[in-house]
Short mmCIF file of C-alpha atoms in Angstrom, two decimals:
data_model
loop_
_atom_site.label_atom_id
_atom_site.label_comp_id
_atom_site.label_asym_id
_atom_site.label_seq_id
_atom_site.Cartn_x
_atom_site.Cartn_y
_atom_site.Cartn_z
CA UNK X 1 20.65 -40.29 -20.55
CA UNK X 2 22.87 -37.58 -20.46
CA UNK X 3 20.48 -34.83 -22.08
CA UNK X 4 18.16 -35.95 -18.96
CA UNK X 5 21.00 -35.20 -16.15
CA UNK X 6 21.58 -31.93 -17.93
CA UNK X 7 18.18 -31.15 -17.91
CA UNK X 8 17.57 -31.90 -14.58
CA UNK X 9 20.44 -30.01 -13.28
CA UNK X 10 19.20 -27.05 -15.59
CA UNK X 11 15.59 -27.38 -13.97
CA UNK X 12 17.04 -27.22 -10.50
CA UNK X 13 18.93 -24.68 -10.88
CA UNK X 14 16.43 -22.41 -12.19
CA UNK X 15 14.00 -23.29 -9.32
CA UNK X 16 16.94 -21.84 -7.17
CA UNK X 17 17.12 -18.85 -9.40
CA UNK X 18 13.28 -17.77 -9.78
CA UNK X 19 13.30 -18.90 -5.57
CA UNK X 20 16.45 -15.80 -5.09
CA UNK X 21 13.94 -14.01 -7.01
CA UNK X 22 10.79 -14.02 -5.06
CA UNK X 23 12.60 -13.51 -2.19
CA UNK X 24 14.67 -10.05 -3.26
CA UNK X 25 11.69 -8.78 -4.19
CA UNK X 26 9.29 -9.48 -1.08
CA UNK X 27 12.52 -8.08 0.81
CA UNK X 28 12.66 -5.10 -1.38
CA UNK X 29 9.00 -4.30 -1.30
CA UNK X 30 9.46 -4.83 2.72
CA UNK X 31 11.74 -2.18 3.49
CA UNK X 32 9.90 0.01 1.23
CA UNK X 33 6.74 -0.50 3.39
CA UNK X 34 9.36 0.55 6.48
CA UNK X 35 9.05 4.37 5.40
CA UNK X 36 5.86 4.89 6.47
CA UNK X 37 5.26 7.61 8.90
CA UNK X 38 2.20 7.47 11.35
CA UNK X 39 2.06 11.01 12.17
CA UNK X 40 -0.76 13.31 11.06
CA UNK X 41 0.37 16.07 8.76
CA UNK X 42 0.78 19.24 9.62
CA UNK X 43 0.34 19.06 13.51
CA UNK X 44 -3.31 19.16 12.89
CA UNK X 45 -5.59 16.38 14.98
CA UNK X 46 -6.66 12.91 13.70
CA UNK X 47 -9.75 13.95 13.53
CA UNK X 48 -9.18 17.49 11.47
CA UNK X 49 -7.02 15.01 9.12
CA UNK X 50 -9.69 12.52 9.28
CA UNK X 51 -12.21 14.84 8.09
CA UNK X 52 -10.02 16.52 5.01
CA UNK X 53 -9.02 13.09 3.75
CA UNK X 54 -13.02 12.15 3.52
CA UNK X 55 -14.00 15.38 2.00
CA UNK X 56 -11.53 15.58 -0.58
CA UNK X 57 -12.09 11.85 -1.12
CA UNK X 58 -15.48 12.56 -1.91
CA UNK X 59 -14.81 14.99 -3.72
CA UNK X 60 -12.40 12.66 -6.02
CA UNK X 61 -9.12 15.34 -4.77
CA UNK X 62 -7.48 12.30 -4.53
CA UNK X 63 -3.98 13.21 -3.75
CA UNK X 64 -5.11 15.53 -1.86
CA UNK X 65 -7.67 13.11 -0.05
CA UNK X 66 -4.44 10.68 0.17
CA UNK X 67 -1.90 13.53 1.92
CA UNK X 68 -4.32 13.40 4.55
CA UNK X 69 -5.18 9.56 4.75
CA UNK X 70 -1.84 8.09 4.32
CA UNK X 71 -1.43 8.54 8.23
CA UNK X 72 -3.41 6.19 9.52
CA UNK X 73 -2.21 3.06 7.07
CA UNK X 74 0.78 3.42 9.15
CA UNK X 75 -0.86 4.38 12.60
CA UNK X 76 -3.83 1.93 12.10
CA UNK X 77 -5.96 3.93 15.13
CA UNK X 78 -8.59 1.88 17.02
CA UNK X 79 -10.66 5.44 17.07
CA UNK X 80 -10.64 9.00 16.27
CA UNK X 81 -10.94 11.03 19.42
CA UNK X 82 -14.95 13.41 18.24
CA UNK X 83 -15.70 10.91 15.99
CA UNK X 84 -17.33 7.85 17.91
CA UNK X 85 -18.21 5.82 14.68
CA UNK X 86 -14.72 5.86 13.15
CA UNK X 87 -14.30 2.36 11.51
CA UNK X 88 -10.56 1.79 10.05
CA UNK X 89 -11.60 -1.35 8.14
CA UNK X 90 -13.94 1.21 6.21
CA UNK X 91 -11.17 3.64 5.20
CA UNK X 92 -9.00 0.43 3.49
CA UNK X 93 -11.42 0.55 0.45
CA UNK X 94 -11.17 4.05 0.36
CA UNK X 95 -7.62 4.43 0.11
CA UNK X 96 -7.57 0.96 -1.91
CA UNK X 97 -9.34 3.24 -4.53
CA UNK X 98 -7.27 6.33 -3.67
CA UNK X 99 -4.24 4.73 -5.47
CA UNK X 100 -6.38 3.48 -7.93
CA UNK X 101 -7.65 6.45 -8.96
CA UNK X 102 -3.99 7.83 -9.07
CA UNK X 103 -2.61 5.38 -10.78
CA UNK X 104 -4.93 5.38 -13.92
CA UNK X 105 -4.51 9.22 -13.87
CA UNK X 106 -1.04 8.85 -14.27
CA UNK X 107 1.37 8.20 -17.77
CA UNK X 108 3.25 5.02 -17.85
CA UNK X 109 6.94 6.59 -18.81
#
């Protein structure tokens, strides 16, 4: 009987601790996410941006491709002022396999 209550206490209070858990981190990985800046680097237009982040993309410069992407996962535009057909649900797989791409290039330290 008693090994029972001390397991049950034990049980609950590890619930409690892996619940703290999950919690610090989605908070953590939340005000992370808050640094994001929706401005287009270097005072050039969406669209000049638009179009260096899709050549270098296809051209697997990915971190190059991703200076000039990273803008609008913060913006989220609608459109691209010259560029009619400008689809933003198009450009999540894109920079979905951006960091990808970096990430297997890179070392694990």
């Amino acid at each position: 009987m008693f090994t029972y209550v001390t397991h049950l206490i034990m049980h609950k209070t590890m619930r409690k601790i892996l619940l703290l858990s999950g919690i610090l981190l989605v908070s953590s990985l939340s005000v992370q996410a808050q640094d994001c800046n929706p401005e287009v680097p270097d005072g050039i237009g969406e669209l000049a941006a638009f179009s260096l982040f899709n050549t270098n993309y296809k051209n697997k410069d990915y971190e190059f491709a991703l200076r000039y992407g990273r803008w609008m996962i913060c913006k989220k535009p609608d459109s691209i002022e010259g560029y009619p057909s400008f689809n933003l649900e198009r450009q999540w797989d894109k920079l979905i396999n951006i960091y990808t791409q970096i990430g297997k290039s890179k070392e694990d330290p």
